[in-house]
PDB file of C-alpha atoms in Angstrom:
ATOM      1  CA  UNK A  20      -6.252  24.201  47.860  1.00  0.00           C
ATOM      2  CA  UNK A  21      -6.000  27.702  46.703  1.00  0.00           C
ATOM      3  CA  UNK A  22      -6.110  29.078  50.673  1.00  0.00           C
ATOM      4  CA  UNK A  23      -2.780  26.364  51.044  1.00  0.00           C
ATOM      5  CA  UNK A  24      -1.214  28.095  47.695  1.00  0.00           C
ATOM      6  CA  UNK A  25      -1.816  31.499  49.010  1.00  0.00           C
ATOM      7  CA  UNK A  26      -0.578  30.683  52.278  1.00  0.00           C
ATOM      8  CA  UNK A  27       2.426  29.119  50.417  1.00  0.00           C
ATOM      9  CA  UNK A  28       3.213  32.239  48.420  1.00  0.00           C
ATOM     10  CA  UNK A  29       1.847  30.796  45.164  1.00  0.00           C
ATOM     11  CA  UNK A  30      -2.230  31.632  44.889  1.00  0.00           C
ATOM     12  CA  UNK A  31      -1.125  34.453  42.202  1.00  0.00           C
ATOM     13  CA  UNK A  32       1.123  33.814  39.340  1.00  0.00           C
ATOM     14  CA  UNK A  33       3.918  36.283  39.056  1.00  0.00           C
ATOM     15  CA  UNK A  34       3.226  37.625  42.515  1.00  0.00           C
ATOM     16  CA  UNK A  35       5.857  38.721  44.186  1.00  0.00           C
ATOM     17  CA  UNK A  36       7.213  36.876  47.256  1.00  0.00           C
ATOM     18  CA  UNK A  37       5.653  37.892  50.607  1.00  0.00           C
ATOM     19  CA  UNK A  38       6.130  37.137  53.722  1.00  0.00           C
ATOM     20  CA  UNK A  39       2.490  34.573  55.159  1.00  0.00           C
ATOM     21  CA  UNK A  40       1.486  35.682  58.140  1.00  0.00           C
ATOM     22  CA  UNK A  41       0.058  32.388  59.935  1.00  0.00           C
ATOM     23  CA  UNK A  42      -3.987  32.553  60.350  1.00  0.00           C
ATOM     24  CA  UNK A  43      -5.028  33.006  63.862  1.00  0.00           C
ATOM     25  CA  UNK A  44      -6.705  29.853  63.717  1.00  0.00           C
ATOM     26  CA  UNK A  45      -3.402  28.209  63.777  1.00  0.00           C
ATOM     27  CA  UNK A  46      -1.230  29.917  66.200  1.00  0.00           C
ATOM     28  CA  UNK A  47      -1.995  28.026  69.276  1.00  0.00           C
ATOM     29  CA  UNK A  48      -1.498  24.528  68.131  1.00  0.00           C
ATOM     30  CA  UNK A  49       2.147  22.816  69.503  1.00  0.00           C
ATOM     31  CA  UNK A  50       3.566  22.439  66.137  1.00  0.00           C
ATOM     32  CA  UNK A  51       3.411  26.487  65.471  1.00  0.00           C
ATOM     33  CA  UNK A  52       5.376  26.948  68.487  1.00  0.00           C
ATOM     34  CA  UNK A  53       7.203  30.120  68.790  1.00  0.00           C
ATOM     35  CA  UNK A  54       5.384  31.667  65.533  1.00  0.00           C
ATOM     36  CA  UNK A  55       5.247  35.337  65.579  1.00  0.00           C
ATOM     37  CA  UNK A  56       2.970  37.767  64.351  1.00  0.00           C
ATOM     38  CA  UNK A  57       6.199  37.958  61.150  1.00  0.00           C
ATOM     39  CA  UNK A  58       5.874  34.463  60.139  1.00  0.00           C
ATOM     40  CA  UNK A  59       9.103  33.792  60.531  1.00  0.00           C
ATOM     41  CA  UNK A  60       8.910  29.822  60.509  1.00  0.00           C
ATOM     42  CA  UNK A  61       5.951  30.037  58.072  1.00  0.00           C
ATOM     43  CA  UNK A  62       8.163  32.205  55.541  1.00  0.00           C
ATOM     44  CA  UNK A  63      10.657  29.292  56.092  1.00  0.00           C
ATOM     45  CA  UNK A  64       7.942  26.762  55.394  1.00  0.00           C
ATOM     46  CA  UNK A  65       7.123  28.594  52.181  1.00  0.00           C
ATOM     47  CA  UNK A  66      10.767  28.767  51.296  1.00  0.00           C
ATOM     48  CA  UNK A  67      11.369  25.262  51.857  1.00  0.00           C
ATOM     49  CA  UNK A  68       8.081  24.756  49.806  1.00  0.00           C
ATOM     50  CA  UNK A  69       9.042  26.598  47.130  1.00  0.00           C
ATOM     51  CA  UNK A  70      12.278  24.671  46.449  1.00  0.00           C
ATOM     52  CA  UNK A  71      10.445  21.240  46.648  1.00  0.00           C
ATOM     53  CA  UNK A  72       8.162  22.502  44.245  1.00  0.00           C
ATOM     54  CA  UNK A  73      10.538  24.086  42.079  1.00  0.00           C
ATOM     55  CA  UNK A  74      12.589  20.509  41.980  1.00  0.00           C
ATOM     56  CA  UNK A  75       8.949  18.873  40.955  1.00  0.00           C
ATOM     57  CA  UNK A  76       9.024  21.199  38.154  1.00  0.00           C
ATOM     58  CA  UNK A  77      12.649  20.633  37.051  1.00  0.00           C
ATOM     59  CA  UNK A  78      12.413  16.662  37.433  1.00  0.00           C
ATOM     60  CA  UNK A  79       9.107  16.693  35.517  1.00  0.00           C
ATOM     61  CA  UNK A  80      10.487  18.799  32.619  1.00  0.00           C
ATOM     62  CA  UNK A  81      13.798  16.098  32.807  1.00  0.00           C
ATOM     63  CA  UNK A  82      11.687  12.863  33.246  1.00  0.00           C
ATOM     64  CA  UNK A  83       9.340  14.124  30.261  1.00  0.00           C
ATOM     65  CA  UNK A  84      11.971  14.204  27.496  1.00  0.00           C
ATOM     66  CA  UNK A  85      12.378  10.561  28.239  1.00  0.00           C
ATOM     67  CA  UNK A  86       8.672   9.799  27.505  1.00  0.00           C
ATOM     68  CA  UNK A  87       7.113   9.517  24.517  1.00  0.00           C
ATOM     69  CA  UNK A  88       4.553  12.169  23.622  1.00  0.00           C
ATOM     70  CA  UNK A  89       1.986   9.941  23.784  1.00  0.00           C
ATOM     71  CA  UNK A  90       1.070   6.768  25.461  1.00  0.00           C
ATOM     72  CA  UNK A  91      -0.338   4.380  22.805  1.00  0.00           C
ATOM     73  CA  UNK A  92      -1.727   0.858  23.142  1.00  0.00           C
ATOM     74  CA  UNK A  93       0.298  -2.009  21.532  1.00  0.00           C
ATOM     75  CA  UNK A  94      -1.621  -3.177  18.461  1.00  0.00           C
ATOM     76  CA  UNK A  95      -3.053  -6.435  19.804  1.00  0.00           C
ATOM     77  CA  UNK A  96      -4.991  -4.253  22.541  1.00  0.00           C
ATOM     78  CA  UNK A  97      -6.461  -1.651  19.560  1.00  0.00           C
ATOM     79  CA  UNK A  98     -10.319  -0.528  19.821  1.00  0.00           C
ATOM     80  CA  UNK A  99     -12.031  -2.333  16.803  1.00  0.00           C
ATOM     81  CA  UNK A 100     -15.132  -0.504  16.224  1.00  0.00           C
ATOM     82  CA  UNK A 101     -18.114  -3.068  16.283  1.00  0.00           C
ATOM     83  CA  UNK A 102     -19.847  -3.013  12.812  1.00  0.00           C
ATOM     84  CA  UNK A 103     -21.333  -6.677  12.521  1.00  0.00           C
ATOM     85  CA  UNK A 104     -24.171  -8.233  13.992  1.00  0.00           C
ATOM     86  CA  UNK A 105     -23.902 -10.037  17.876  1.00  0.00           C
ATOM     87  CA  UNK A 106     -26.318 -12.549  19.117  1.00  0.00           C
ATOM     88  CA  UNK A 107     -25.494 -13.557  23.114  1.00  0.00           C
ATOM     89  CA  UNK A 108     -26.662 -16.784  24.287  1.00  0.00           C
ATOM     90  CA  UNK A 109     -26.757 -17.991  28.273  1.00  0.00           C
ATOM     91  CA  UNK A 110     -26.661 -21.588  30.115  1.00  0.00           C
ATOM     92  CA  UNK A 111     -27.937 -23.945  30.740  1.00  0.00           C
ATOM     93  CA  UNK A 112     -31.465 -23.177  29.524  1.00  0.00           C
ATOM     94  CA  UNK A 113     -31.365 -20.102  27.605  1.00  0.00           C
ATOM     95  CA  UNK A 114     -29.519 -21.268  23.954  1.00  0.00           C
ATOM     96  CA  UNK A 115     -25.851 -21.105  24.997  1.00  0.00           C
ATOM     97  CA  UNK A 116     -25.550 -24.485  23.256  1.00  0.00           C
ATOM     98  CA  UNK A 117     -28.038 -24.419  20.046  1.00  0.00           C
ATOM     99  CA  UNK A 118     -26.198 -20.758  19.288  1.00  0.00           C
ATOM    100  CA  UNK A 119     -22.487 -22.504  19.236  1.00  0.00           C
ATOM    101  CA  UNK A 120     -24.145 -25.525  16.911  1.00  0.00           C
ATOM    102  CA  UNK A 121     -25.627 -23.088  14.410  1.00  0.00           C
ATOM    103  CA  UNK A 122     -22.668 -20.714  14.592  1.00  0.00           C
ATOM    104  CA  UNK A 123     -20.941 -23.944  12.972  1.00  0.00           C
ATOM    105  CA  UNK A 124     -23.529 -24.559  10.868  1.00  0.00           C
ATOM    106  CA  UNK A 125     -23.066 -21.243   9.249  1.00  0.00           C
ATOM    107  CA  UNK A 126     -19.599 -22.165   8.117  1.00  0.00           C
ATOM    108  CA  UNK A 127     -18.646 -22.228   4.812  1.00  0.00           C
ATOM    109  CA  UNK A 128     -15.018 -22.819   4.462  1.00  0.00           C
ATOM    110  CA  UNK A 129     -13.311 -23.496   8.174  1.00  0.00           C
ATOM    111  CA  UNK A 130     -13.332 -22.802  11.608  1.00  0.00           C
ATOM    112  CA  UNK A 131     -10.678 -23.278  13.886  1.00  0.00           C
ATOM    113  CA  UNK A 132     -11.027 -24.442  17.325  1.00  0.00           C
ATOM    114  CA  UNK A 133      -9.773 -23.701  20.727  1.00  0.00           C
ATOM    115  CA  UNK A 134     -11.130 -25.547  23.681  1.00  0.00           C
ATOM    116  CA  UNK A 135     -10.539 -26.337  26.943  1.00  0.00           C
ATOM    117  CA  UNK A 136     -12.640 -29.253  28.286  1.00  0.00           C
ATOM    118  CA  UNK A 137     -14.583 -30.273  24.975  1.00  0.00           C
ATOM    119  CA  UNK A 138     -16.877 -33.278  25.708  1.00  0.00           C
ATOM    120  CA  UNK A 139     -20.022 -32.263  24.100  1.00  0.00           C
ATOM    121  CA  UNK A 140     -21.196 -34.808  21.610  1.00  0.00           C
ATOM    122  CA  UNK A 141     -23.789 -32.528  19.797  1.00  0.00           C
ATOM    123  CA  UNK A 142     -21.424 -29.851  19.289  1.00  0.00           C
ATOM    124  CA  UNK A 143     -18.752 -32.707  18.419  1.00  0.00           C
ATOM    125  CA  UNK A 144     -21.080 -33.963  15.619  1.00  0.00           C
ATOM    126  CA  UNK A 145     -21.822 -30.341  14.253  1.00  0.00           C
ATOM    127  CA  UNK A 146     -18.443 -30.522  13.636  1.00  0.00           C
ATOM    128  CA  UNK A 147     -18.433 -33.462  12.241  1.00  0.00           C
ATOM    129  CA  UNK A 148     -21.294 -32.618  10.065  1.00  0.00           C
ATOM    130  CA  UNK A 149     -19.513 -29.564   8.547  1.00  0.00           C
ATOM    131  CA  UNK A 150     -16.353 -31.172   7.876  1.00  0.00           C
ATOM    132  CA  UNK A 151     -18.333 -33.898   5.699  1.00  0.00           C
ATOM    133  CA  UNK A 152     -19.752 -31.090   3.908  1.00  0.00           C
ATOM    134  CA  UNK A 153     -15.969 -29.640   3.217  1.00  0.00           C
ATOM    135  CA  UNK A 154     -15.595 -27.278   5.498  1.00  0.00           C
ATOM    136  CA  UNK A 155     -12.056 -27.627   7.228  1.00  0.00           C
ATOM    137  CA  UNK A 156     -11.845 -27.793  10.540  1.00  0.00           C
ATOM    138  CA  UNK A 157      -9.121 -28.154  13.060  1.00  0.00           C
ATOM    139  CA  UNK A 158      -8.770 -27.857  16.850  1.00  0.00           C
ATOM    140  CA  UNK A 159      -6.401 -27.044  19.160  1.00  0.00           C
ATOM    141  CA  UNK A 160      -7.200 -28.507  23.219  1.00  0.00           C
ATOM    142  CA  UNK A 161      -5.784 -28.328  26.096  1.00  0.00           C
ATOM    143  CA  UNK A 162      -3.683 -31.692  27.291  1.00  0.00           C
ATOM    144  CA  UNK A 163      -6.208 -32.564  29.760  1.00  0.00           C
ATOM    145  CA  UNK A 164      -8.266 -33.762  27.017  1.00  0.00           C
ATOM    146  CA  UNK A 165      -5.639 -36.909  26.656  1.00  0.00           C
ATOM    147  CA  UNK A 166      -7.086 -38.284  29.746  1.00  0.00           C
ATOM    148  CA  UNK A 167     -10.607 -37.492  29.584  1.00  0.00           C
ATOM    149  CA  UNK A 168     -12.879 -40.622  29.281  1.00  0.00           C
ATOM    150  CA  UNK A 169     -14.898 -39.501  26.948  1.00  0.00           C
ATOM    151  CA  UNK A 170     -13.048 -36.216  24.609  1.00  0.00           C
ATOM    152  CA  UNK A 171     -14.046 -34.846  21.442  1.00  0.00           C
ATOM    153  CA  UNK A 172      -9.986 -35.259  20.355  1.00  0.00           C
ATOM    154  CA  UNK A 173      -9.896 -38.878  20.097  1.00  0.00           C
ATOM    155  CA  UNK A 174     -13.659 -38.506  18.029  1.00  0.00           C
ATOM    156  CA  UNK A 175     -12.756 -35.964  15.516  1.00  0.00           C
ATOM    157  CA  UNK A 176      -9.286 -37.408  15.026  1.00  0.00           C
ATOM    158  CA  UNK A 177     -10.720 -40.685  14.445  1.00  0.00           C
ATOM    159  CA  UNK A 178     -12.526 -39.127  11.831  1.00  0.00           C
ATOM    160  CA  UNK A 179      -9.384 -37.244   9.707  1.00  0.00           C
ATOM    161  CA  UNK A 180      -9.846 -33.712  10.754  1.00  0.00           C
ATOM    162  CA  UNK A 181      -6.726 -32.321  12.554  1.00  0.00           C
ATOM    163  CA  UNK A 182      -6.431 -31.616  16.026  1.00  0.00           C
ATOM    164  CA  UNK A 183      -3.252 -31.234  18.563  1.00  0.00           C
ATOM    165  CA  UNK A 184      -2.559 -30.605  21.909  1.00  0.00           C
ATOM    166  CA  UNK A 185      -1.311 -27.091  23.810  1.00  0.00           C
ATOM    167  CA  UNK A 186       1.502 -28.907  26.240  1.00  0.00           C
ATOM    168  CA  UNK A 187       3.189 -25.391  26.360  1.00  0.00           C
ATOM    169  CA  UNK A 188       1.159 -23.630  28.609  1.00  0.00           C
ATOM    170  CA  UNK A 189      -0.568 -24.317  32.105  1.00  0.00           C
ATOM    171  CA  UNK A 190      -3.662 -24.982  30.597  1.00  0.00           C
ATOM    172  CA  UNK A 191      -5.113 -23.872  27.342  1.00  0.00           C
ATOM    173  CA  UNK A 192      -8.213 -22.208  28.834  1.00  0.00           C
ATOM    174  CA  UNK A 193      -9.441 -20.498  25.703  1.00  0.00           C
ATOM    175  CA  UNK A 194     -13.322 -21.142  23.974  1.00  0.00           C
ATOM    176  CA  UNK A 195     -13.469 -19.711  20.962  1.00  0.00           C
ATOM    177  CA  UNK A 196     -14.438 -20.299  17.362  1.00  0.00           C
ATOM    178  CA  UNK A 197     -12.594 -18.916  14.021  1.00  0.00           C
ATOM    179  CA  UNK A 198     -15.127 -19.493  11.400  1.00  0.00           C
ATOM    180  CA  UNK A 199     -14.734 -18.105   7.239  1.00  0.00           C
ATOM    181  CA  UNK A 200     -12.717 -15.465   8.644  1.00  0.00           C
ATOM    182  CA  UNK A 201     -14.623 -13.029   9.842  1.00  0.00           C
ATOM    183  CA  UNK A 202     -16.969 -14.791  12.302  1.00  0.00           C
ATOM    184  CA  UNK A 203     -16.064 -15.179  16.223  1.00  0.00           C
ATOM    185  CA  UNK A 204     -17.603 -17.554  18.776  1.00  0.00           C
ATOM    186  CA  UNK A 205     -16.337 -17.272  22.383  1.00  0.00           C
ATOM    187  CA  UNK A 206     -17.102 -16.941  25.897  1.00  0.00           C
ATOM    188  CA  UNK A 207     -17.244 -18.973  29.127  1.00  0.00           C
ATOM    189  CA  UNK A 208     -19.170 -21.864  27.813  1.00  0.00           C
ATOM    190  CA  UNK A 209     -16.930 -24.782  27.247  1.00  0.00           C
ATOM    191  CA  UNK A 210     -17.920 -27.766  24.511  1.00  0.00           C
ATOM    192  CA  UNK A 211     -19.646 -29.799  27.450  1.00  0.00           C
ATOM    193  CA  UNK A 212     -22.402 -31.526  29.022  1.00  0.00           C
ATOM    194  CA  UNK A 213     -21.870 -29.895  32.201  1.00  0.00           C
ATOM    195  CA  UNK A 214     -21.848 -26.305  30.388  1.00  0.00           C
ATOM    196  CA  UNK A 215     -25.042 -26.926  28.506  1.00  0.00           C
ATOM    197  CA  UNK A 216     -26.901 -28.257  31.235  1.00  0.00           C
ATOM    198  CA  UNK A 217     -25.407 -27.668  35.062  1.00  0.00           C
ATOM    199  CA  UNK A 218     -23.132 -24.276  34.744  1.00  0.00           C
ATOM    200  CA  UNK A 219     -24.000 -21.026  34.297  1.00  0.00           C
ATOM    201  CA  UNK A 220     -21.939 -19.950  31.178  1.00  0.00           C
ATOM    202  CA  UNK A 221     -21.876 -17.004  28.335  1.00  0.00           C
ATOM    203  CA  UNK A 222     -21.673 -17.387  24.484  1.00  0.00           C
ATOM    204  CA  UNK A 223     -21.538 -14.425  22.267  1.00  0.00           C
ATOM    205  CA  UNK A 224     -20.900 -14.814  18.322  1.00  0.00           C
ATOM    206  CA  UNK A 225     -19.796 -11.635  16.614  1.00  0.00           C
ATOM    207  CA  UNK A 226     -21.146 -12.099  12.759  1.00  0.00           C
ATOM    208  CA  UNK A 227     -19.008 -10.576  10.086  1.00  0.00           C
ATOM    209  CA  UNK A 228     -16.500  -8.712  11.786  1.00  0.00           C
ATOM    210  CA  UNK A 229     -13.559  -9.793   9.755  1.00  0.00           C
ATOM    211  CA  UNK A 230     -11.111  -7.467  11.853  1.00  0.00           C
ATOM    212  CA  UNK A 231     -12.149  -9.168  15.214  1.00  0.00           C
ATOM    213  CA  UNK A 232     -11.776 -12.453  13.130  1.00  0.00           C
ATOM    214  CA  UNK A 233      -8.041 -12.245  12.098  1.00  0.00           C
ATOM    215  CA  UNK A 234      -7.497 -11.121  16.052  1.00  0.00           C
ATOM    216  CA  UNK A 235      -8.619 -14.891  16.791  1.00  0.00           C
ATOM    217  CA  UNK A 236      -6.668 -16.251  14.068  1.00  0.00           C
ATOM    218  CA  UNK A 237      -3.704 -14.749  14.667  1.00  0.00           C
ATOM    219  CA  UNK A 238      -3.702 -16.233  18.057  1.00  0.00           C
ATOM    220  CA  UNK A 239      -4.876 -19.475  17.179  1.00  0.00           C
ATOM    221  CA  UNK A 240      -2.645 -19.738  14.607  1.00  0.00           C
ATOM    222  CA  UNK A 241       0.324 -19.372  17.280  1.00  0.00           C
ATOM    223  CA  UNK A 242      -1.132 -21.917  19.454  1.00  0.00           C
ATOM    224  CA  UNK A 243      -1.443 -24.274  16.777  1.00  0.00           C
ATOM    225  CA  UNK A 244       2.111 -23.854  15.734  1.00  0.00           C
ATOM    226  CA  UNK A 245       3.128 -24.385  19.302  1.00  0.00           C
ATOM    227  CA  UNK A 246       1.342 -27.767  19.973  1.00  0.00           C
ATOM    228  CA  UNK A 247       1.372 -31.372  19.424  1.00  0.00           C
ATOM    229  CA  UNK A 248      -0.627 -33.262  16.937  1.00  0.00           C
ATOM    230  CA  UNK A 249      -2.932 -35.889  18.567  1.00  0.00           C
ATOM    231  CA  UNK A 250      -2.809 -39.449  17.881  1.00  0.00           C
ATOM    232  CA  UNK A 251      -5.585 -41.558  19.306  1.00  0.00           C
ATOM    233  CA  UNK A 252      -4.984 -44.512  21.918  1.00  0.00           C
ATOM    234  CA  UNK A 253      -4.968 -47.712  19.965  1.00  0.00           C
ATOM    235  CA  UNK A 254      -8.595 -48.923  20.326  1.00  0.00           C
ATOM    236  CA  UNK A 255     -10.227 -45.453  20.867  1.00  0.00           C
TER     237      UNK A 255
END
């Protein structure tokens, strides 16, 4: 790079313009045709290289008044420094399951849910379990959960706690947990039988990270403003 600056006229700063004189090495390729030992087309080539890099500098110095001095992230998309305790649990036999069932055992006040496919009776019945204990709880799922033959909306609804239905996007693909506020459960692992015992899933639970906590809510709050309650089937 600095032999091509040199060449160019540029290798010093402040230098005064000279005339290149074209390396030997060069002189008997086709495209330096008819250079002479005065450089006349490479002191053209430097001239024309000099303008192009003089309008680089001039756009740049326009362009960069338009920008703002510095590039920040939106809010949602903010670093949160990690100050709580994680625990990481893996399917199907290494506690994926048994580590979403005592995150909700932990629960003291509520935990909001947002599932995808959620057919998983034990995790169903922690649920359960909590909300006889007075813990609210209320679930948002995604609409394929109307037709499932066996979904954890028609049991917990049957049962008074609150659940709807995202209609308003393709599918509502998130896993996560929102429980007393500043405890998050999420990963790949969706409430089933097939993700306890046949897939290969991921469950992490961040412990008292209230930060990280209101992140979830936020958004869960906005899905459950967005969807429908569920009524169960007559019969159900």
């Amino acid at each position: 790079m600095r032999g091509w600056l040199d060449w160019v006229g540029f290798g010093q700063i402040g230098a005064p313009h000279r005339l290149p004189i074209v390396p030997d090495s060069l002189r008997g390729r086709p495209w330096m045709h008819g250079v002479t030992k005065n450089g006349t087309i490479a002191a053209m080539t430097k001239s024309l290289f000099s303008l192009l890099i003089g309008a680089a500098i001039a756009l740049g110095g326009v362009f960069s008044g338009l920008l703002p001095s510095s590039l920040s992230l939106p809010p949602d998309s903010r670093p949160i420094p990690l100050t709580g305790q994680v625990e990481i649990g893996f399917s199907p036999k290494d506690g994926a399951e048994a580590l979403v069932i005592r995150a909700i055992g932990a629960a003291q006040q509520e935990i909001l849910v947002a599932a995808y496919s959620f057919t998983s009776k034990p995790i169903a019945q922690a649920l359960l379990t909590a909300h006889k204990r007075g813990v609210q709880v209320r679930a948002v799922l995604d609409k394929s959960q109307r037709s499932e033959r066996y979904s954890a909306a028609t049991f917990l609804a049957n049962q008074g706690i609150g659940v709807r239905i995202d209609e308003k996007h393709a599918i509502q693909h998130n896993k996560y947990l929102v429980i007393d506020g500043h405890t998050v459960e999420l990963g790949s692992f969706n409430y089933s039988r097939a993700a306890a015992e046949r897939n290969a899933e991921n469950v992490m639970v961040i412990w008292h990270q209230p930060e990280i906590a209101l992140r979830y809510r936020e958004d869960w709050e906005r899905l459950w403003d967005q969807a429908t309650p569920y009524t169960p089937r007559s019969g159900s």
